[in-house]
Coordinates of C-alpha atoms and ligand atoms in Angstrom, one line a residue:
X1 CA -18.9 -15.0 36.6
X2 CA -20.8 -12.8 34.0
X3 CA -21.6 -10.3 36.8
X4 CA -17.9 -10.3 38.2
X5 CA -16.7 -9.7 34.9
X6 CA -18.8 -6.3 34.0
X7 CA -18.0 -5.3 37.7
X8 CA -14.8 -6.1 36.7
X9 CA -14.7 -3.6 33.9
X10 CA -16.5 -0.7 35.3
X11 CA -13.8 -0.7 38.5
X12 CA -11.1 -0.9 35.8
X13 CA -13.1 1.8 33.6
X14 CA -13.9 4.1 36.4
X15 CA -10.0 3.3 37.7
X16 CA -9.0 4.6 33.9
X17 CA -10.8 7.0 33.7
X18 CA -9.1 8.2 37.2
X19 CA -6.0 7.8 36.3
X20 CA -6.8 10.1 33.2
X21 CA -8.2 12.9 35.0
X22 CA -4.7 12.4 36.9
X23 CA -2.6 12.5 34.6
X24 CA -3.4 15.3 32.3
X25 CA -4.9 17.6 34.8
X26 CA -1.8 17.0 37.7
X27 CA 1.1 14.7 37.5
X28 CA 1.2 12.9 34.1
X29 CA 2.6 9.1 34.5
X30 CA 4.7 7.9 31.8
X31 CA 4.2 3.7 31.9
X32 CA 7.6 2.3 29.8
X33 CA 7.6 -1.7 29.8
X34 CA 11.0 -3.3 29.7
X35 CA 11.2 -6.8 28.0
X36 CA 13.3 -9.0 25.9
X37 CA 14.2 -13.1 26.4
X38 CA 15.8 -13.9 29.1
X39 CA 19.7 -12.7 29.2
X40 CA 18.7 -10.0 26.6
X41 CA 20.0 -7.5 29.3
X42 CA 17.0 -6.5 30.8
X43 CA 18.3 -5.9 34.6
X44 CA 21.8 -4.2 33.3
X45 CA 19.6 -1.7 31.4
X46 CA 17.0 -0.8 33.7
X47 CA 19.5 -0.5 36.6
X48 CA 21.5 1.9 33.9
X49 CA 18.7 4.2 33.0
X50 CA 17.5 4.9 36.3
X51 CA 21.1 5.5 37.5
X52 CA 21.9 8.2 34.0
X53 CA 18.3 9.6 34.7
X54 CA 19.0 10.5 38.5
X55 CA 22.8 11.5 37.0
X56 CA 22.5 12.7 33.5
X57 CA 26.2 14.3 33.4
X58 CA 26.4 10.8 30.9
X59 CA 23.1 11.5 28.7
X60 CA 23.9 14.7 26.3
X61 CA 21.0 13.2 23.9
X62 CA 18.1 13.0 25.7
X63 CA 17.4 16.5 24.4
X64 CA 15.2 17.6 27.5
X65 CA 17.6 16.7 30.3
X66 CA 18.0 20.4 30.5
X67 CA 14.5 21.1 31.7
X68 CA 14.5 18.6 34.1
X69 CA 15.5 20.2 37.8
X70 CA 15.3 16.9 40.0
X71 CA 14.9 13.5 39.1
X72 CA 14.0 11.3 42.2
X73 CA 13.0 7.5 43.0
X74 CA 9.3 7.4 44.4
X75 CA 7.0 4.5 46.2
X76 CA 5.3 2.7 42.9
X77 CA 1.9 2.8 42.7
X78 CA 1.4 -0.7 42.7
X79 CA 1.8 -2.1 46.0
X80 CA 1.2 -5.8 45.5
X81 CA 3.9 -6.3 42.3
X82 CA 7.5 -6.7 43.5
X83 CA 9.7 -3.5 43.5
X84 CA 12.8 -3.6 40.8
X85 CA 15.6 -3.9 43.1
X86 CA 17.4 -1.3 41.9
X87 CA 20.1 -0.4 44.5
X88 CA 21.0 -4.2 45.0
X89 CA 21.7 -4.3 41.1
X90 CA 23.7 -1.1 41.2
X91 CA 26.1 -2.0 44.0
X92 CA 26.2 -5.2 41.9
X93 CA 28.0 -3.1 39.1
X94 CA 29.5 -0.4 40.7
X95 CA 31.2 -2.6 43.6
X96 CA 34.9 -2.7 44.2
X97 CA 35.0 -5.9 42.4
X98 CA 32.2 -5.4 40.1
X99 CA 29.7 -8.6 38.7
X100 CA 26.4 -8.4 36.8
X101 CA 23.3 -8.5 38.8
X102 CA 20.6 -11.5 39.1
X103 CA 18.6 -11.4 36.0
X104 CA 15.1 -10.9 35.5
X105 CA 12.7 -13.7 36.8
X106 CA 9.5 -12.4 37.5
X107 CA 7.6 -8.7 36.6
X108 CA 9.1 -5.8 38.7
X109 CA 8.3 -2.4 39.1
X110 CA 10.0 1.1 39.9
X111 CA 8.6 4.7 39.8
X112 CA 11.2 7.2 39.0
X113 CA 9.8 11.0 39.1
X114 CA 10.9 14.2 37.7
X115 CA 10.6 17.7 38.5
X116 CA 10.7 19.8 35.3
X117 CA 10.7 23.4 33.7
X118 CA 8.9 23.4 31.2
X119 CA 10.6 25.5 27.8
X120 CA 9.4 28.3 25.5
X121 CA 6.1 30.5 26.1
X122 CA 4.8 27.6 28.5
X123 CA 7.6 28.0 30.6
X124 CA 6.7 31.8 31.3
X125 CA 3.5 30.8 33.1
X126 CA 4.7 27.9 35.0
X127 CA 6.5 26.9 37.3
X128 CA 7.9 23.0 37.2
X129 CA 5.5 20.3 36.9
X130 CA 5.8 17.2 38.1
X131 CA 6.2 14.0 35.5
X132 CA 6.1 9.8 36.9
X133 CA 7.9 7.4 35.0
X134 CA 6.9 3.9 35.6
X135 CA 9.4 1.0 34.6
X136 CA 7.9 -2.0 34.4
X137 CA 10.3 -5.2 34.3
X138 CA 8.8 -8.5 32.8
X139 CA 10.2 -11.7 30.8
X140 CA 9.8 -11.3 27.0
X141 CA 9.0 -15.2 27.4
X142 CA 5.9 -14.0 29.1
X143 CA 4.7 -11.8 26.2
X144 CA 5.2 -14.6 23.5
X145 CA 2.4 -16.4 25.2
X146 CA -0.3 -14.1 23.8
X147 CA 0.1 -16.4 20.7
X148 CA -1.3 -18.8 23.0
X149 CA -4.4 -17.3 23.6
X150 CA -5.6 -17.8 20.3
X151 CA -4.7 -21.7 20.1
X152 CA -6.9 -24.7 21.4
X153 CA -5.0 -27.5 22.6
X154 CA -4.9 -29.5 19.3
X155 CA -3.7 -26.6 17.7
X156 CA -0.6 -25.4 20.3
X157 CA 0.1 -29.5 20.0
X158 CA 0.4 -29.6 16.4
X159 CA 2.9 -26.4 16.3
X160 CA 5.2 -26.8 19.7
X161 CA 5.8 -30.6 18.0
X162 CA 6.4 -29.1 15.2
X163 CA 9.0 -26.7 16.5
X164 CA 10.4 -29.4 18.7
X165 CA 11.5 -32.0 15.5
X166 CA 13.5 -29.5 13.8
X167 CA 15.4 -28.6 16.9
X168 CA 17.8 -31.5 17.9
X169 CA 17.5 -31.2 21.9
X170 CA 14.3 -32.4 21.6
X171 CA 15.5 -36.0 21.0
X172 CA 14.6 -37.3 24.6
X173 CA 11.2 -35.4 24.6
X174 CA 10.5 -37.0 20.9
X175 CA 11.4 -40.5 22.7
X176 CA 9.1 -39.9 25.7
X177 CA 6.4 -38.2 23.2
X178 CA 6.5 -41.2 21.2
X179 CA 6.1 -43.5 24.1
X180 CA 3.1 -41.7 25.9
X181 CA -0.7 -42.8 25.1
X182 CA -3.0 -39.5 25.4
X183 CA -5.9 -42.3 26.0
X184 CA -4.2 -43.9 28.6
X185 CA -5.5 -43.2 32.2
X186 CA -4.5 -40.1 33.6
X187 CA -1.8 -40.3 36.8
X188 CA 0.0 -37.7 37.7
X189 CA 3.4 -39.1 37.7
X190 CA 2.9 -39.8 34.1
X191 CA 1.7 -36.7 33.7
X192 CA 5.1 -34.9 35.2
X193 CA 7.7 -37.2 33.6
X194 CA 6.3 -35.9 30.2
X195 CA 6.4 -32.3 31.4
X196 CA 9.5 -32.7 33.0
X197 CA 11.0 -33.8 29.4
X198 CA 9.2 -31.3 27.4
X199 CA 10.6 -28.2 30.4
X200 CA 13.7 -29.9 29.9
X201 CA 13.9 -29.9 25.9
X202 CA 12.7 -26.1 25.8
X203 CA 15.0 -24.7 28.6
X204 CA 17.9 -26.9 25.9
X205 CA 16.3 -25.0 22.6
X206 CA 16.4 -21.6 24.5
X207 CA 20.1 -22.3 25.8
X208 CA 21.0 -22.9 22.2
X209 CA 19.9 -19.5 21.2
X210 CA 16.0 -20.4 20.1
X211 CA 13.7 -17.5 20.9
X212 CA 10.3 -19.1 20.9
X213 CA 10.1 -21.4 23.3
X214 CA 6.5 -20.6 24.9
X215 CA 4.9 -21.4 27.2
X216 CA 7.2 -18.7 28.8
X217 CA 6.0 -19.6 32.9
X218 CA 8.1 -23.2 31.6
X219 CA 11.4 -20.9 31.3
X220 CA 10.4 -18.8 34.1
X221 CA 7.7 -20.2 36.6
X222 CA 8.7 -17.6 39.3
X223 CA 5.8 -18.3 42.4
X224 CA 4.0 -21.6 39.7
X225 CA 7.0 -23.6 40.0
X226 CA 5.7 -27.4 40.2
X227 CA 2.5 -26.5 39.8
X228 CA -0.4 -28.8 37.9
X229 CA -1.3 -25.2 35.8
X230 CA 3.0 -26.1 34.5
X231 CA 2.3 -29.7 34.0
X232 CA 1.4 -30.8 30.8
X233 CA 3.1 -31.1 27.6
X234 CA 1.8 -31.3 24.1
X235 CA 0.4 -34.6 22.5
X236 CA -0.3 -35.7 18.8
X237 CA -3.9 -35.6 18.2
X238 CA -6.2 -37.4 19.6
X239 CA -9.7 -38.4 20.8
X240 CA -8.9 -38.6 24.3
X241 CA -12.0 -39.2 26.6
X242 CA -12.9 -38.0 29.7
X243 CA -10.1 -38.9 33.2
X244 CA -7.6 -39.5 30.5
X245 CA -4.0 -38.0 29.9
X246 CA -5.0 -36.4 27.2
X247 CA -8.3 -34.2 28.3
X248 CA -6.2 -33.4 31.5
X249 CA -3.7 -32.0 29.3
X250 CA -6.1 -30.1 27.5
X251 CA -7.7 -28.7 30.9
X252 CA -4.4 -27.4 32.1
X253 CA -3.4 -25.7 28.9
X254 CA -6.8 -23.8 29.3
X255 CA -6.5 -23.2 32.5
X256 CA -2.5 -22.1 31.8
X257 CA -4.7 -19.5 29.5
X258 CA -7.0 -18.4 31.5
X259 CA -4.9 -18.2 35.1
X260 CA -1.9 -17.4 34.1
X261 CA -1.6 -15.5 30.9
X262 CA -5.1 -13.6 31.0
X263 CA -3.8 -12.2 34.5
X264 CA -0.5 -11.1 33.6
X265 CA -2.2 -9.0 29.7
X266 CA -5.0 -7.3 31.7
X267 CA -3.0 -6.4 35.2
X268 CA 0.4 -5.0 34.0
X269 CA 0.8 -5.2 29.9
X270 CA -2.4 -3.7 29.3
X271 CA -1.3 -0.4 31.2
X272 CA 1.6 0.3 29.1
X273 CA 2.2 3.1 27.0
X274 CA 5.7 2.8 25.4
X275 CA 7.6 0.1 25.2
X276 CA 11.6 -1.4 25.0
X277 CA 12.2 -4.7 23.3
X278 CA 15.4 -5.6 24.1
X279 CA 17.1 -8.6 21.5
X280 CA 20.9 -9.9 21.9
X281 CA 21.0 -9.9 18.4
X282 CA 25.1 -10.3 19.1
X283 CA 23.8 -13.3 20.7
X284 CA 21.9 -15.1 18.5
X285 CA 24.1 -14.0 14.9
X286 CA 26.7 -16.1 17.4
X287 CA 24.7 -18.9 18.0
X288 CA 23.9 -19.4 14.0
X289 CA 21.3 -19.3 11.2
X290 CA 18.4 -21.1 13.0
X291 CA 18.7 -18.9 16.1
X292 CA 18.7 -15.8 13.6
X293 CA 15.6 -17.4 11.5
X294 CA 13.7 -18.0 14.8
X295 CA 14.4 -14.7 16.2
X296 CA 13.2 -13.4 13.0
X297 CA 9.9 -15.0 13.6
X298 CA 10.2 -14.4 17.4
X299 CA 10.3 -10.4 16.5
X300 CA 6.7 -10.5 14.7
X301 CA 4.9 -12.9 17.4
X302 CA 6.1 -9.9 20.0
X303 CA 5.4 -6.9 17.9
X304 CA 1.8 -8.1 17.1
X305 CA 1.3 -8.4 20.6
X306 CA 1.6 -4.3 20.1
X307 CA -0.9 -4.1 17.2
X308 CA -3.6 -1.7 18.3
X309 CA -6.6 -3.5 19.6
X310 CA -5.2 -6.9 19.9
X311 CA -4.6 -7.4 23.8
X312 CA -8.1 -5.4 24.1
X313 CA -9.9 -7.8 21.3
X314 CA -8.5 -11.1 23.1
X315 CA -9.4 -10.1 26.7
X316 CA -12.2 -7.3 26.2
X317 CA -10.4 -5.2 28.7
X318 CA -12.2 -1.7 28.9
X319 CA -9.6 1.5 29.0
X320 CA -6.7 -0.6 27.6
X321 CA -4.0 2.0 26.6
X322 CA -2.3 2.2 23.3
X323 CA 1.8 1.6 23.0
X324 CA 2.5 4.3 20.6
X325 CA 6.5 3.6 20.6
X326 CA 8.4 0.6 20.7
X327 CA 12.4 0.3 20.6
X328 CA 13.8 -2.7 19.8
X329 CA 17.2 -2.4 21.2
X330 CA 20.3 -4.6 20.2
X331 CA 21.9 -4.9 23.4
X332 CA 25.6 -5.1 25.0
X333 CA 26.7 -3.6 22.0
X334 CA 30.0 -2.8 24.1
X335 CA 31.2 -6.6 22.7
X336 CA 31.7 -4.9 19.1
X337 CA 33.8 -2.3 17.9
X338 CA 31.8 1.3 17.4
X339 CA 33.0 0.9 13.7
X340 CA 30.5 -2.1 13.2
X341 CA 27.8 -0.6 15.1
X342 CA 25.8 1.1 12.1
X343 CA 26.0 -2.8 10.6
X344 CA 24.7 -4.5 14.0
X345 CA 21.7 -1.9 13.9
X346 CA 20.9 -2.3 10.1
X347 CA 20.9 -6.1 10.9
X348 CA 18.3 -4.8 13.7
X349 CA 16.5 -2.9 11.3
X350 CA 15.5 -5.1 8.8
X351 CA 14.5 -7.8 11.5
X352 CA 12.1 -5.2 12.7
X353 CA 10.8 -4.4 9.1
X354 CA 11.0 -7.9 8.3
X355 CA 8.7 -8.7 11.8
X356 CA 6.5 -5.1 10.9
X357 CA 5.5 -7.0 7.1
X358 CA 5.1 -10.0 9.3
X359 CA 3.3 -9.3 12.0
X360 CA 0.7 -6.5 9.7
X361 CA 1.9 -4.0 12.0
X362 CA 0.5 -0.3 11.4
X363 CA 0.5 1.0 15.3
X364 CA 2.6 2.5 17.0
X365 CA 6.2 4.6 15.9
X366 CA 8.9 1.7 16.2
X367 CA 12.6 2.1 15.8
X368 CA 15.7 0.2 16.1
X369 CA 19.0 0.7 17.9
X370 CA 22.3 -0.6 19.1
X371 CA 23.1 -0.1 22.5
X372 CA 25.2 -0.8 25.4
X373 CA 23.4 -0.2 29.0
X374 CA 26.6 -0.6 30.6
X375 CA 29.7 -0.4 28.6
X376 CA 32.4 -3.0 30.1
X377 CA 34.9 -2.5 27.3
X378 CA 36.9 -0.4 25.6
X379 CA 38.3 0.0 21.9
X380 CA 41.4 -0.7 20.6
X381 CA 43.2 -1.4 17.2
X382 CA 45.5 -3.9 16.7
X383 CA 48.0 -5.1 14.1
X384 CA 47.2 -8.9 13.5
X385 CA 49.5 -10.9 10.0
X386 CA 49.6 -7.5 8.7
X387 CA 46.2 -6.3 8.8
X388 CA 44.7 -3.9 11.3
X389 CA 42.0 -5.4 13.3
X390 CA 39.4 -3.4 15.7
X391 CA 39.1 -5.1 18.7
X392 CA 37.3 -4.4 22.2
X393 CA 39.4 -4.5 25.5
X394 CA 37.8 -6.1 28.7
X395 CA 38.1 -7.8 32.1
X396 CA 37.5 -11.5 31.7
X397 CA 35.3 -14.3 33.7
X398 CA 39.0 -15.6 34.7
X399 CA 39.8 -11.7 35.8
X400 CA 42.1 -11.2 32.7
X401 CA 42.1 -8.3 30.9
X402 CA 42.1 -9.5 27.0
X403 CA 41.3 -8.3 23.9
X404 CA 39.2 -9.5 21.5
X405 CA 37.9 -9.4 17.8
X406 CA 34.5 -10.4 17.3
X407 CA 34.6 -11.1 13.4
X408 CA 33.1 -9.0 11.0
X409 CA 29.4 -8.7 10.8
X410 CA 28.3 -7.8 6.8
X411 CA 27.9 -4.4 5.9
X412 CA 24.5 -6.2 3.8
X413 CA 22.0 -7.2 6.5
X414 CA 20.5 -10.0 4.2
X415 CA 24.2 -11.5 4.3
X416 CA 22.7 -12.4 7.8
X417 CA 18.7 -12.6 6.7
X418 CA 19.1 -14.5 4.0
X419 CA 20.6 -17.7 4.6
X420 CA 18.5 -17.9 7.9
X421 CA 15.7 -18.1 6.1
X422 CA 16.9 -20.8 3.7
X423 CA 17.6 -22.7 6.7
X424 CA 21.5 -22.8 6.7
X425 CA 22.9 -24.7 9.3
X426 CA 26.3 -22.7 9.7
X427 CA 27.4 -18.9 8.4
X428 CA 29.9 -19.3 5.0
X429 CA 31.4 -15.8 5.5
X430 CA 32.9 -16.1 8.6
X431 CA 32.3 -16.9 11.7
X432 CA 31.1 -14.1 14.5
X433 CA 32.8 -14.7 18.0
X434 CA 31.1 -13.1 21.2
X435 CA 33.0 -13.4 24.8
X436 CA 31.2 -12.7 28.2
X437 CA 33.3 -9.9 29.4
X438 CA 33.2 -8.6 33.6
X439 CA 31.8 -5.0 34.1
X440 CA 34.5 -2.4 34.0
X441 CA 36.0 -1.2 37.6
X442 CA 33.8 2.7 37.8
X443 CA 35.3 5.6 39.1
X444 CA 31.9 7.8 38.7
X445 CA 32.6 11.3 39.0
X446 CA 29.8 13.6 40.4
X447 CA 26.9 13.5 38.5
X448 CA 27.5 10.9 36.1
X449 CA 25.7 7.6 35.8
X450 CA 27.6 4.3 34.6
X451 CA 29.3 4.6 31.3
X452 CA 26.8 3.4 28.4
X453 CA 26.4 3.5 24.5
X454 CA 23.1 5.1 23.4
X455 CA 21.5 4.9 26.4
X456 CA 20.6 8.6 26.0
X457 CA 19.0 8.3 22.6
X458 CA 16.5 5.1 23.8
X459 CA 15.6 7.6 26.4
X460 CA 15.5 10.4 24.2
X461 CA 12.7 8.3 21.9
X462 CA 11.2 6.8 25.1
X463 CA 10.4 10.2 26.8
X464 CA 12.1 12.8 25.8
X465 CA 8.5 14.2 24.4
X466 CA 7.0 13.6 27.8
X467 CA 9.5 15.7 29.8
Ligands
LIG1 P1 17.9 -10.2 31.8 O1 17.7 -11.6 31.9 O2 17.2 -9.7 30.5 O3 17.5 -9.4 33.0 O4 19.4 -9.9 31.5 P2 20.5 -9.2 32.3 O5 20.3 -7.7 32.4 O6 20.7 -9.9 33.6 O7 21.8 -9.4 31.4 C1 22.3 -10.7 31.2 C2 23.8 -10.7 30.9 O8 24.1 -10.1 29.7 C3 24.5 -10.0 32.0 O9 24.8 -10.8 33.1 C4 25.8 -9.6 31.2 O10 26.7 -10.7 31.2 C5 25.3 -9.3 29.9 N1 25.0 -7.9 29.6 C6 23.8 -7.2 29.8 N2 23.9 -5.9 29.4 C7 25.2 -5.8 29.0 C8 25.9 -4.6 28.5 O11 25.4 -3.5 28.3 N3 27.2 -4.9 28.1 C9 27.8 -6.1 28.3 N4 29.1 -6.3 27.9 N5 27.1 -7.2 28.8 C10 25.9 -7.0 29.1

């Protein structure tokens, strides 16, 4: 074991050290990770970049498009992680009848490469170089369960039961909770009918717009569907002896550690150098105070999984790179008129300060944004009683085309912050609408990616350095 692990280290030390000479000698690799919950538009945006960066007739921001002469897809380096399907999702949103694509499930990869010029005296004496950018696709769900790494059992117990009594679609969990003997003999049906309850209860809390729900592979099991390494649940504590419920529990949450989210830090989040955090903050204002509040406290739990040193403290990982930018991204911003867009991203900002002070975060450059990675609406003012309202125009699940007015979000962020974190139950000020709308019908001309809203500045921060 000991001897695996330092052989372990020097292949990934002399791999690093590789990859180094690589990159600043030859073709330099730019590693961006793509994450956010579930349904925070992870697919849309990915499949959007790549599709603006190969056309950037769409991208006036990213300050360097000019130097870039080609921008092509590649083979990814990694041949055993799943490629990002990105021409599947593109037909998706540029078809005749156009529908969103399947959502992120699993980690996915894509390498997108660019020839380009570089400017000023350096561009005298050479001629274009080469630069790789790596996406890398994977659930935010799976990055909350870092936190886990640092729990025992007892300790994960005490806080997911926590969690799950002041969320109400826990009731039927509670019940079976309340039922179950951790000292009782273990059996495996036993053992599933609690997990099944407790999956059940989370999947519920995230539906209703709660952001931690970990362990993430519960949301998202991809290939450990069913699998004893999913099948436990927390308990109250307990003195649970040997061949009982409760030290079986306890073995599987370890092994849940050491299997599953060990794997997933050292083989794809370690290699990351910049990094997209995308939050439907549109979402979760919608769904109420508690959803705000938890995604408050959501925001820290994933931004200290940035904090220099911490991924390479838990898992003593030799080589591990450094994020030096994250963007947290407020996505589909396209459901909002562009008039309330410099509220939505103060109402981004302070989470992200709020989750920095949190979270003791002194790493790498972060910055907040609104965005839309594919904009499906478009504006319109209309007279409503008297008084002008800003609206957004779209195509409809039923295939209408409707407008709508999402409410007003506060010019004050705290209007938001603030009762959130004196546990409110509902908004006083008003309520904020959101409505799923179709993707647009695209007539692309030349040149030009999908139509987007600030695409071009994430990109800009992301790599515009690099290019
Ligand atoms: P993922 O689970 O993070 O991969 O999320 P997806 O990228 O699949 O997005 C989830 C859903 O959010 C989509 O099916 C769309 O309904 C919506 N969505 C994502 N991005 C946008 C956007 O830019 N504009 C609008 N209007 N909706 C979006």
């Amino acid at each position: 074991m000991i001897i695996g692990g330092i052989a372990d280290r020097f292949v990934r030390g002399v791999e690093t050290v590789q990859d180094g000479i690589n990159e600043t000698l030859f073709e330099p690799v730019i590693r961006v990770g793509i994450t956010g919950l579930s349904r925070a538009g992870k697919t849309v945006f990915i499949t959007s970049l790549v599709a603006n960066l190969l056309d950037r007739g769409r991208m006036p921001q990213l300050g360097s498009s000019s130097a870039i002469t080609a921008a092509y897809l590649q083979p990814q380096p990694d041949d055993t992680v799943p490629r990002f399907d990105y021409e599947t999702h593109l037909a998706a949103l540029t078809a005749p009848e156009p529908h969103w694509p399947e959502s992120t499930r699993a980690v996915s990869e894509l390498r997108l490469s660019f020839k380009a010029q570089p400017t000023g005296m350096m561009g005298l004496f050479s001629g274009p170089r080469t630069i790789h950018l790596d996406i890398l696709d994977y659930p935010g769900e799976w990055l909350l369960d870092l936190g886990l790494m640092e729990k025992t059992y007892a300790q994960w117990s005490e806080a997911a039961i926590k969690a799950a009594k002041s969320r109400e679609q826990s009731a039927d969990f509670l019940t079976a909770l309340e039922a179950a003997d951790p000292l009782q003999k273990y059996s495996e049906s036993a053992a599933k009918s609690l997990s099944d309850s407790f999956t059940t209860y989370l999947k519920a809390a995230r539906e209703a717009g709660y952001s931690d729900c970990s362990p993430g592979r519960f949301l998202l099991p991809g290939e450990l569907e069913g699998s004893p390494v999913l099948t436990f649940a927390p308990l109250p504590p307990n003195e649970a002896q040997r061949g009982s419920l409760g030290r079986e529990f306890e073995r599987r949450f370890d092994a849940y550690k050491r299997e599953v989210v060990k794997p997933f830090f050292r083989d794809h989040f370690s290699k990351i150098d910049r990094q997209v955090v995308l939050v439907d903050a549109l979402g979760a204002i919608h769904a109420g105070p508690k959803a705000v509040e938890d995604l408050r406290s959501t925001l820290s739990d994933i931004l200290s999984a940035f904090r220099p040193g911490r991924v390479g403290r838990l898992l003593a990982i030799l080589g591990q790179r450094r994020v030096d930018r994250v963007l947290f991204a407020a996505s589909k911003a396209d459901h909002i008129h562009h008039s309330q867009h410099p509220r939505l991203t103060a109402i981004m900002e302070a989470l992200v300060r709020d989750a920095k002070d949190r979270a003791d975060f002194a790493g790498a450059g972060t910055k907040a944004m609104s965005i839309a990675a594919l904009r499906a609406t478009v504006e319109e003012t209309i007279e409503h009683n008297g008084t002008e309202l800003d609206c957004v125009r779209g195509r409809t699940v039923e295939g209408k085309n409707a407008a709508f007015y999402p409410g007003e979000l506060p010019e004050d962020p705290s209007h938001i912050l603030a009762p959130a974190r004196k546990g409110a139950t509902e908004w006083l000020d008003g309520d904020y609408e959101i409505m799923r709308f179709e993707p647009a019908r695209l007539t692309l001309k030349p040149g030009e990616g999908p139509p987007h809203i600030r695409l071009d500045r994430a990109a800009e921060f992301l790599i515009g350095d690099k290019l």
